[in-house]
XYZ file of C-alpha atoms in Angstrom:
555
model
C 72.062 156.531 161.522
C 70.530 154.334 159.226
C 66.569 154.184 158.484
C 64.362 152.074 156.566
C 62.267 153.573 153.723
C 58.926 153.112 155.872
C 60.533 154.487 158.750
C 60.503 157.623 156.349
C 57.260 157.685 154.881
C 55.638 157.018 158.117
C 57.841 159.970 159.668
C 57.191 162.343 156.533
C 53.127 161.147 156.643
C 53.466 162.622 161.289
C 55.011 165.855 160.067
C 52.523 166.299 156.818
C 49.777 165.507 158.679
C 50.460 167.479 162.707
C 50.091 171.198 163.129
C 53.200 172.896 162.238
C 54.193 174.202 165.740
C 54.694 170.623 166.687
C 58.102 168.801 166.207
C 59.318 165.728 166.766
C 62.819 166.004 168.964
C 64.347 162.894 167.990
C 64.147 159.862 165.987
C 66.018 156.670 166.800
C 66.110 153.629 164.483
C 62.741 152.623 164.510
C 61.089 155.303 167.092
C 60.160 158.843 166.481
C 60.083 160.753 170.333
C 58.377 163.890 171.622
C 59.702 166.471 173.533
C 57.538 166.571 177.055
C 57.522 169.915 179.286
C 59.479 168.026 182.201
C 62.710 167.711 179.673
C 61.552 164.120 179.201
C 60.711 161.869 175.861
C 57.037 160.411 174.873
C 57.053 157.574 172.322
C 55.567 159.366 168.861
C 55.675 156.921 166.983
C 56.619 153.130 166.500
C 57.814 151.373 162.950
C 60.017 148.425 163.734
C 59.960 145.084 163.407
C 56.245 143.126 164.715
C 57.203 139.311 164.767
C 59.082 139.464 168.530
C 58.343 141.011 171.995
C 59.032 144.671 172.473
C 60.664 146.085 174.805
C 60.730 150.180 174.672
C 64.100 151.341 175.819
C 64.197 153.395 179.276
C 66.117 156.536 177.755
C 67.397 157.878 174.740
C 70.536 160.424 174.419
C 70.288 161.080 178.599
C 66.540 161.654 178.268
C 63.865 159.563 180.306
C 61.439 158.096 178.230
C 58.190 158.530 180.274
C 54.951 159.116 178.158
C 53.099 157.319 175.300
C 51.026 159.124 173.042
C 48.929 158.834 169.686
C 49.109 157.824 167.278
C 52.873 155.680 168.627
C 51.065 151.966 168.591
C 48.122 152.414 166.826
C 46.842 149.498 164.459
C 50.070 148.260 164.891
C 50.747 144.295 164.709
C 52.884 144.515 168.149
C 51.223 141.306 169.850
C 53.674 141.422 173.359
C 54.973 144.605 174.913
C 57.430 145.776 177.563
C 57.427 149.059 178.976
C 60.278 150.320 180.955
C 61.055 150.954 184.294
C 61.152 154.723 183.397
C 57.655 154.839 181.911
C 55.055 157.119 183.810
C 51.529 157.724 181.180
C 50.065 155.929 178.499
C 47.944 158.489 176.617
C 44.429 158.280 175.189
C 44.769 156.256 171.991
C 48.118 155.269 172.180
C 47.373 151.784 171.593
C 43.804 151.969 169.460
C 42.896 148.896 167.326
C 46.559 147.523 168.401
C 46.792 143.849 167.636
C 48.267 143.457 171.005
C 47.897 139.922 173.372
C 50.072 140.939 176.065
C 51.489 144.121 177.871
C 53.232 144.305 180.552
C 53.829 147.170 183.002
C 56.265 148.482 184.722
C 55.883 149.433 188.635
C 56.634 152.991 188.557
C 53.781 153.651 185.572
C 50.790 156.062 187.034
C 48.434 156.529 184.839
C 46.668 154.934 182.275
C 44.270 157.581 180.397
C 40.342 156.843 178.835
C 40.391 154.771 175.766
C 44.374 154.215 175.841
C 43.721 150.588 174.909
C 40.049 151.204 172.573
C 39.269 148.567 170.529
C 42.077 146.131 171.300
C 39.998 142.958 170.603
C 43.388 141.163 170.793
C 44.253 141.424 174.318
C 43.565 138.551 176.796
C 45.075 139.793 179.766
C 45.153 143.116 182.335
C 47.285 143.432 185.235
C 47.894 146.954 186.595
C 50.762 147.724 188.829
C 50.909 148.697 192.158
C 51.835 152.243 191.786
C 48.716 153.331 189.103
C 46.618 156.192 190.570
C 44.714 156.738 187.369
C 42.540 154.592 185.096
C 40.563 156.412 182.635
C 37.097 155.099 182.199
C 37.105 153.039 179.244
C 40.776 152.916 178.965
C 40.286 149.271 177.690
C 36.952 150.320 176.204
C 35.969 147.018 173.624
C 38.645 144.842 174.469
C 36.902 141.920 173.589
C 39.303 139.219 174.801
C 39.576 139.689 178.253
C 39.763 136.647 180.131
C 41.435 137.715 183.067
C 42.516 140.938 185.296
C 44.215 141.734 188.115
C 45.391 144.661 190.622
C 49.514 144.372 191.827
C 49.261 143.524 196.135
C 49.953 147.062 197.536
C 48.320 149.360 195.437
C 46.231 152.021 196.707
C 44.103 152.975 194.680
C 42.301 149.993 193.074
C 41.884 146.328 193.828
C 40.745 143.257 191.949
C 38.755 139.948 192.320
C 40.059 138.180 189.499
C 37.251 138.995 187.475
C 36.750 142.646 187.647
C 38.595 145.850 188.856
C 37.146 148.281 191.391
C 38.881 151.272 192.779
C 39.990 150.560 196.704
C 36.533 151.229 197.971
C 34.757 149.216 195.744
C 32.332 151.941 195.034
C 33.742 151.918 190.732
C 33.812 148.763 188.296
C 36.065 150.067 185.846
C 36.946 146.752 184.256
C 35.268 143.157 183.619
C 36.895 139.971 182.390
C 34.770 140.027 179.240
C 36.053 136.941 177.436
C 35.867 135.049 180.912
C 33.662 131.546 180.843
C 32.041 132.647 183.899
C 28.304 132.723 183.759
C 27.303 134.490 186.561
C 28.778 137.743 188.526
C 27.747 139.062 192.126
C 28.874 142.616 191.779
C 30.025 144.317 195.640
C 27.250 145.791 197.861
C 29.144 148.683 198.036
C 28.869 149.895 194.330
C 27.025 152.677 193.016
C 29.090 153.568 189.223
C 29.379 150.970 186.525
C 32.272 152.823 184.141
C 31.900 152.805 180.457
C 32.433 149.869 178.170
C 32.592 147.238 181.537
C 30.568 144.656 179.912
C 31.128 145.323 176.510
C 30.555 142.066 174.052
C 30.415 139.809 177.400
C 30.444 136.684 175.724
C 29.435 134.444 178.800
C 27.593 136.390 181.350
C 23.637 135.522 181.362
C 22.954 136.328 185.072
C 23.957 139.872 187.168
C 23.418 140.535 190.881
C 23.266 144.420 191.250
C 23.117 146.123 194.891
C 20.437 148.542 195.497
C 23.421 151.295 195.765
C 23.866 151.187 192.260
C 23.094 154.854 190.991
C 24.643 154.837 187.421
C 25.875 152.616 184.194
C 28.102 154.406 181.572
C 27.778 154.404 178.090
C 28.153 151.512 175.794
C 28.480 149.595 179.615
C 25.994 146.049 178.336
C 26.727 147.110 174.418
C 27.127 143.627 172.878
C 26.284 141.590 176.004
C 24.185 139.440 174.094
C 23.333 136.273 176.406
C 22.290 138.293 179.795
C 19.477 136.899 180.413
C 18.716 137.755 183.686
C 19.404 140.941 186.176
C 18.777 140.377 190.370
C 18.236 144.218 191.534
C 18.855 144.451 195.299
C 16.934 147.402 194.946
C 13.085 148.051 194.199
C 11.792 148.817 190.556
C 11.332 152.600 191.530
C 15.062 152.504 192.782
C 15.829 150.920 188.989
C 14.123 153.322 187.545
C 16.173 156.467 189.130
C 19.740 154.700 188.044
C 21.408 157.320 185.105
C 21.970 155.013 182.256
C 24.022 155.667 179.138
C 23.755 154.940 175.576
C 24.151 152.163 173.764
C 22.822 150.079 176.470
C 19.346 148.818 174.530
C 20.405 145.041 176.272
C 19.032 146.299 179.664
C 15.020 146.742 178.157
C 15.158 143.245 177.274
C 16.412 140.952 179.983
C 14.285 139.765 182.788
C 14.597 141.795 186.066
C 14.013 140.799 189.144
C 13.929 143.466 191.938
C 14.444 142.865 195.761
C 16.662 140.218 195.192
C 20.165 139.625 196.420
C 21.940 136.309 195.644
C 20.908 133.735 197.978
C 23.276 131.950 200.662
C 21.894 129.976 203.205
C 24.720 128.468 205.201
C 27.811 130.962 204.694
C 31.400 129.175 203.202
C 33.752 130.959 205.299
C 37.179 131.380 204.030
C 40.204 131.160 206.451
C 39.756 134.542 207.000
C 42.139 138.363 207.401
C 43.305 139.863 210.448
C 41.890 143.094 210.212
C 42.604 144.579 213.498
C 46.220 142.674 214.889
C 45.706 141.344 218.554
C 48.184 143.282 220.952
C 49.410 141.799 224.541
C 46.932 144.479 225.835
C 44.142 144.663 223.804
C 41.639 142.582 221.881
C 42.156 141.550 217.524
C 39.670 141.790 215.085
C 39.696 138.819 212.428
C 37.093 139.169 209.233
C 35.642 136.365 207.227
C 34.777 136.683 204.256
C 32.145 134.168 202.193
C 33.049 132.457 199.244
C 29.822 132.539 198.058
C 27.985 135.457 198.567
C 30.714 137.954 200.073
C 28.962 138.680 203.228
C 31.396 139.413 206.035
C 31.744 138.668 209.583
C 34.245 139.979 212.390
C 35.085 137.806 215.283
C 36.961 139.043 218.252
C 41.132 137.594 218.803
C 41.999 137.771 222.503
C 44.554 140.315 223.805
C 48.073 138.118 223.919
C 49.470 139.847 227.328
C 52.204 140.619 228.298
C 56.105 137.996 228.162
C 58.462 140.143 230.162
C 61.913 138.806 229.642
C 64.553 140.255 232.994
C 67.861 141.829 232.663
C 70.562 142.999 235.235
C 72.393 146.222 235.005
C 75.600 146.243 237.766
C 76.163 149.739 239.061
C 79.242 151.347 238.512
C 80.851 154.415 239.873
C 78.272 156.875 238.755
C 75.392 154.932 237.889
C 72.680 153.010 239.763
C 72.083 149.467 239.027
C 68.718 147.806 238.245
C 67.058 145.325 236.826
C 65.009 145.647 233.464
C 61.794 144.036 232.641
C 60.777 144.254 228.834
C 58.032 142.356 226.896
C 59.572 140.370 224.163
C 56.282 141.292 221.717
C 55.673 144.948 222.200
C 58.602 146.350 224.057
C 56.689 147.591 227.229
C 59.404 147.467 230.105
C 59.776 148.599 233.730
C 62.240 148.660 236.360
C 62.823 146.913 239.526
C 65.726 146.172 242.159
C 67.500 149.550 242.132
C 71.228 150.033 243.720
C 73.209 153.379 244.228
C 76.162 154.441 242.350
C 79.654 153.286 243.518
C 81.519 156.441 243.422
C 84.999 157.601 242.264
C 88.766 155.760 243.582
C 90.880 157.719 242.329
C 95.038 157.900 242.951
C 97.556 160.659 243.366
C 98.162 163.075 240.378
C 100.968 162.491 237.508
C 102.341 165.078 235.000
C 101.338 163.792 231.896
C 101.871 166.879 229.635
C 104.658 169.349 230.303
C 104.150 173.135 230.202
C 105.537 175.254 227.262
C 105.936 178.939 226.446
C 102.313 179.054 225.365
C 100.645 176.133 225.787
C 99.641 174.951 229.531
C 100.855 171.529 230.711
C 98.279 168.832 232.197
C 98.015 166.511 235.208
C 95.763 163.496 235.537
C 94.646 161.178 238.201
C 92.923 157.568 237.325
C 90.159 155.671 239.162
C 90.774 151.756 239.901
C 87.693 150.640 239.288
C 86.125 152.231 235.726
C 89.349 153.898 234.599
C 87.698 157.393 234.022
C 90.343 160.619 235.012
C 90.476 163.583 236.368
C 92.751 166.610 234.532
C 93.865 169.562 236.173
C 95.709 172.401 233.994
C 99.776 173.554 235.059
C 100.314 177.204 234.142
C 102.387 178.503 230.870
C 105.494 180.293 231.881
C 105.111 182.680 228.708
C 108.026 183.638 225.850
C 111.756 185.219 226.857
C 112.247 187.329 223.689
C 115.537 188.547 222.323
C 116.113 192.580 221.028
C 114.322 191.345 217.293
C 116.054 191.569 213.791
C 114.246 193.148 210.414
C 113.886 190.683 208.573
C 111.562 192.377 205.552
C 112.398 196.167 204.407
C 109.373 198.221 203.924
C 109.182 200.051 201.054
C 106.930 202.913 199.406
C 103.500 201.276 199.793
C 104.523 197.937 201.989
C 105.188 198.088 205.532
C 108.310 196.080 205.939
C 108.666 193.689 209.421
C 111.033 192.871 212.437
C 111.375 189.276 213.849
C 111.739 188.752 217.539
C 113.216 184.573 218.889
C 112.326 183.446 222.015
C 115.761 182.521 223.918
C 113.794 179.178 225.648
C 111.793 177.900 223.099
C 113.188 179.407 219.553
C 109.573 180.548 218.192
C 109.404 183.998 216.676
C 106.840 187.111 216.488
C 106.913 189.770 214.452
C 106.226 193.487 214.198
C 105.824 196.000 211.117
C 108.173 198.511 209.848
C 106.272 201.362 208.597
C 106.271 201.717 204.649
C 108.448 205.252 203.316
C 105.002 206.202 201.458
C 106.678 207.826 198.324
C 106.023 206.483 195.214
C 107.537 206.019 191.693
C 104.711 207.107 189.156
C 104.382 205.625 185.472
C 101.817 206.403 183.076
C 99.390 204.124 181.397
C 99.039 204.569 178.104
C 95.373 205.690 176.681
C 94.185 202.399 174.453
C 91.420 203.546 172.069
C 88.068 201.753 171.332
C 87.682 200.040 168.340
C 84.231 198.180 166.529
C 85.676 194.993 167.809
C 87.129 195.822 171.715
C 86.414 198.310 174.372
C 89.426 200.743 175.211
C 91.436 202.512 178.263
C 91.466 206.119 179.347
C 95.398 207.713 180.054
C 96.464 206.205 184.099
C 99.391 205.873 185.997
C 101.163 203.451 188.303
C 103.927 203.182 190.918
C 106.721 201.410 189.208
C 108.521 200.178 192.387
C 104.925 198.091 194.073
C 102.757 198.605 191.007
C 100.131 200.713 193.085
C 97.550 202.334 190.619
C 97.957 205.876 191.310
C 95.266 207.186 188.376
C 93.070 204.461 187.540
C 92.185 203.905 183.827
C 88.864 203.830 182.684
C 87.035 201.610 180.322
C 85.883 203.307 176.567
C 83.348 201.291 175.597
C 83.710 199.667 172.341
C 82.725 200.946 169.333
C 78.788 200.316 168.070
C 76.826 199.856 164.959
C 74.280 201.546 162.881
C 71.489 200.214 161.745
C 68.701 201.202 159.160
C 65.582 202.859 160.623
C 64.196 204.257 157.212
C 64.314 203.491 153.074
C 61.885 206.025 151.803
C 61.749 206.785 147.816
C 60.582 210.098 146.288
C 61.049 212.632 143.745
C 64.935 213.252 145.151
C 65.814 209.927 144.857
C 66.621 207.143 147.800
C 66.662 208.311 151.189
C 68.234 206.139 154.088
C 67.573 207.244 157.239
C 69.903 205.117 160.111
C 70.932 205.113 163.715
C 73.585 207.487 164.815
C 76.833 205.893 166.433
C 79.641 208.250 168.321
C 83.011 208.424 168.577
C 83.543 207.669 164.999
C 84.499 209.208 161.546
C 82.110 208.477 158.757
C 80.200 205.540 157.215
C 80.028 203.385 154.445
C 76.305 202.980 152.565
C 75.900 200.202 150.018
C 73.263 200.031 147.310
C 72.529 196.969 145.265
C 70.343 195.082 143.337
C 71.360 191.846 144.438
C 70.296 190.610 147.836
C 73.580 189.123 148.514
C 75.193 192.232 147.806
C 77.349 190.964 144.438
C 79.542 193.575 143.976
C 79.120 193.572 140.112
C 75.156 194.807 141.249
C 76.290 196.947 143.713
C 77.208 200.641 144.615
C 79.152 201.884 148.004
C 78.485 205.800 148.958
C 80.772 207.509 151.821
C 79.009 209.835 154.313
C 81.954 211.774 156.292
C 80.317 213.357 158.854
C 79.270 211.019 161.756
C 76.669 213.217 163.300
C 74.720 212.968 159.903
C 71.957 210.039 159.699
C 70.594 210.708 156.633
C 71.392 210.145 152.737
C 69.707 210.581 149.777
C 71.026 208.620 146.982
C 70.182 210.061 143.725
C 69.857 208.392 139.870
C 68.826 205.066 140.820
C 66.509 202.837 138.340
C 63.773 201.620 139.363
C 63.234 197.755 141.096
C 63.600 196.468 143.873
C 67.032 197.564 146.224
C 68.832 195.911 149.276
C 70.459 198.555 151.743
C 72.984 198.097 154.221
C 75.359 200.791 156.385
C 78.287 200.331 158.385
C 80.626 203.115 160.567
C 84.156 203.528 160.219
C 86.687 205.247 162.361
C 90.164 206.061 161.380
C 92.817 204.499 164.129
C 96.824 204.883 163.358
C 96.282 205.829 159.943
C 94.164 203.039 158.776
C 89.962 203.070 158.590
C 88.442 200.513 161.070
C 84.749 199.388 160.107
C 81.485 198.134 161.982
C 79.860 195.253 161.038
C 77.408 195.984 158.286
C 73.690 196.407 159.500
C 70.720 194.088 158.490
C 69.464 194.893 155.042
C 66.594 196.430 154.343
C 64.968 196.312 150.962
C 62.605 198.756 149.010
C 60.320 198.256 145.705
């Protein structure tokens, strides 16, 4: 696969510069992914091309991509963005100081985490789908370019008024239109946390209308919101006083407050209104209205619809009633009226319409004239006539051979068993021994004639392999000390300088006693030594060997 020379400076500069138990799992072109826990991919890294939209592929090599993490997109010159339909998380800093204008999610994507999108000063617009559960506070912390926001229709978890986004309650402002040429904003009555970073370099905003349920501004939260002028409290100065207010928010000691005060509306501009509460035909709507000034609310009652029954007749027939059934067009309600008995049964005389076999029982049936539903009845089987039965199978020493008996009416057959003669013709199974490489067989037998094991052979198990437990030096010389293995006839111990075992630096000893696991090796200069030992067994004449063991080495 061919890469570009940044593409490999920017990959060598991840794996220089991340702790060595982490490893990228793939790189592809221009991307460099990350293994996630869930057997799906996370976007690493990012080094393509910056002058055209970007869309991130949905999968690579079977694999979901699903994640974005740090430091994939950061400071990078991407200006428009697509993210699959397979994507689930951005991470914190996956986007920092990203010259990005435009990104667009996918529905599917949950969760966006705190300062994912930091100091994007770039970005002009933010519209979350309907299926994110999770904003982090300040995930667009100093995004200075905001102009507008928005919240997909049907998510469930936060909403939007254009300006701002709240989560569904309304209690959280996570997110205001900073670069919007709006003047003045009426925040919800039903707030009481103003997230991190919300009004952040506000470049417009001079007057704020607060609710008295206000309890607490995050950090950096009026950082930079130079031209507020002016802050309407809903609450008293005491009440101001007890809000928890973060750093980096010296632009709140010098605007003018003014305490008590909620944002005047005198005649209410109602707006065509929601049906909050459906009417049903039996009981009473609720319809709210909402003002397009001030956001005060009002309910007003919708009259129950009642019931539109629409009639329909149901004949009788033989064994069922007829009536007639009433049902309301709009919410199914329904009841009956008009009732008339069942008709009842006409039926004729009975007709063979199966004949009787040996086995199987023959049928008769009789039809009604008015629904065409029947009536069956069952005519006896006469049973099977047999004849005096041939053998047609032999039994023999272990197999039980068989007669056949024909029916003289109907030609179908039974049969019975011939008892097997029970003597058997023996064979004998070889003994196979074990070598290093396969298991072997004990001595058996079998019956030649059915092939019925008479002495079952058992399995030797194969063969097994020493392996070094000990490389002591002393006085004596070099003592290896190693594993005993059974069933065999010696081993072979090599010696050598070279850790490859060249064989112009090495020397090969032969112990010949298999129940000995020790060997001291005497004369040997002194350096460093690599040791490895092997067993051996003698089958048909010729040695058989192990593998060797793992060397072990000695100073």
């Amino acid at each position: 696969m061919k890469k570009s020379l940044s593409l490999f400076l920017v990959v060598l500069f991840v794996i220089c510069s991340i702790p060595s138990a982490l490893a990228y799992a793939a790189i592809e072109d221009d991307y460099v992914f990350d293994d996630n826990d869930d057997g799906t991919l996370a976007v690493f890294m990012y080094s393509g091309e910056t002058d055209h939209p970007l869309v991130i592929p949905a999968s690579y090599q079977g694999k979901a991509i699903t994640t974005i993490v740090p430091p994939a997109f950061y400071n990078s010159e991407i200006v428009d963005v697509q993210m699959p339909v397979s994507m689930k998380k951005i991470c914190t800093g996956a986007f920092d100081s990203s010259w990005i204008t435009v990104v667009r999610f996918n529905e599917g994507l949950e969760t966006i985490e705190t300062r994912a999108f930091n100091n994007c000063s770039s970005l002009t617009e933010v519209s979350i789908p309907s299926t994110l559960s999770s904003l982090g506070d300040g995930a667009f912390s100093n995004c200075s370019g905001i102009v507008k926001v928005g919240v997909a229709e049907g998510n469930e978890y936060y909403c939007s008024d254009g300006s701002a986004i709240y989560d569904i309650d309304k209690t959280v402002l996570l997110l205001y239109a900073v670069k919007s040429s709006a003047q003045e904003y009426v925040l919800p009555s039903t707030v009481t946390t103003i997230e991190s970073y919300v009004f952040y370099s506000a470049s417009s905003l001079k007057t704020l209308y607060l609710p008295e349920t206000l309890s607490k501004i995050g950090d950096y939260a009026f950082y930079k919101a130079d031209k507020l002028t002016d802050i309407y409290f809903a609450g008293s100065e005491d009440e101001w006083g007890d809000i928890t207010k973060g750093t980096k928010n010296e632009v709140l000691s010098s605007v003018t407050m003014h305490y008590n005060e909620v944002k005047p509306c005198d005649v209410h501009t109602w707006n065509e209104g929601e049906v909050k509460t459906p009417a049903t035909c039996t009981q009473k709507g609720v319809k709210t209205f909402t003002c397009t000034v001030c956001g005060a609310t009002e309910d007003r009652e919708i009259a129950a619809l009642g019931h539109d029954y629409v009639s329909s007749v149901t004949p009788p027939t033989c064994t069922e009633k007829g009536y007639t059934t009433n049902t309301c067009s709009r919410c199914q309600d329904s009841y009956t009226s008009d009732e008339t008995g069942p008709l009842g049964h006409d039926f004729g005389e009975w007709t063979v319409t199966t004949e009787p076999t040996c086995t199987q029982a023959g049928e008769e049936t009789r039809y009604c004239s008015r629904c065409s539903a029947t009536e069956t009845q069952p005519i006896p089987a006469p049973g099977h006539s047999w004849d005096g039965g041939v053998v047609t199978k032999e039994p023999t020493c272990s197999e039980d051979g068989e007669k056949t008996f024909t029916c003289t009416a109907c030609s179908a057959t039974k049969t019975e068993p011939v008892k097997a003669t029970g003597k058997h013709t023996a064979v004998t199974d070889k003994k196979v021994p074990a070598t290093f490489k396969k298991s072997g067989l004990t001595k058996g037998s079998h019956c030649s004639v059915c092939g019925k094991v008479i002495t079952a052979q058992k399995v030797i198990p194969k063969l097994g392999k020493p392996s070094i437990v000990k490389l002591t030096k002393g006085k004596n010389g070099l003592t290896v000390k190693w594993t005993k293995v059974s069933r065999i006839h010696g081993y072979k111990i090599q010696v050598s300088k070279s850790r490859k075992f060249a064989k112009s630096k090495t020397k090969t000893f032969t112990v010949k006693d298999q129940k000995k696991i020790k060997r001291t090796i005497k004369r040997y200069k002194k350096g460093k030594y690599y040791v490895r030992i092997r067993a051996y067994k003698v089958i048909g004449g010729k040695k058989q060997f192990s593998k060797w063991s793992k060397a072990k080495s000695i100073k």
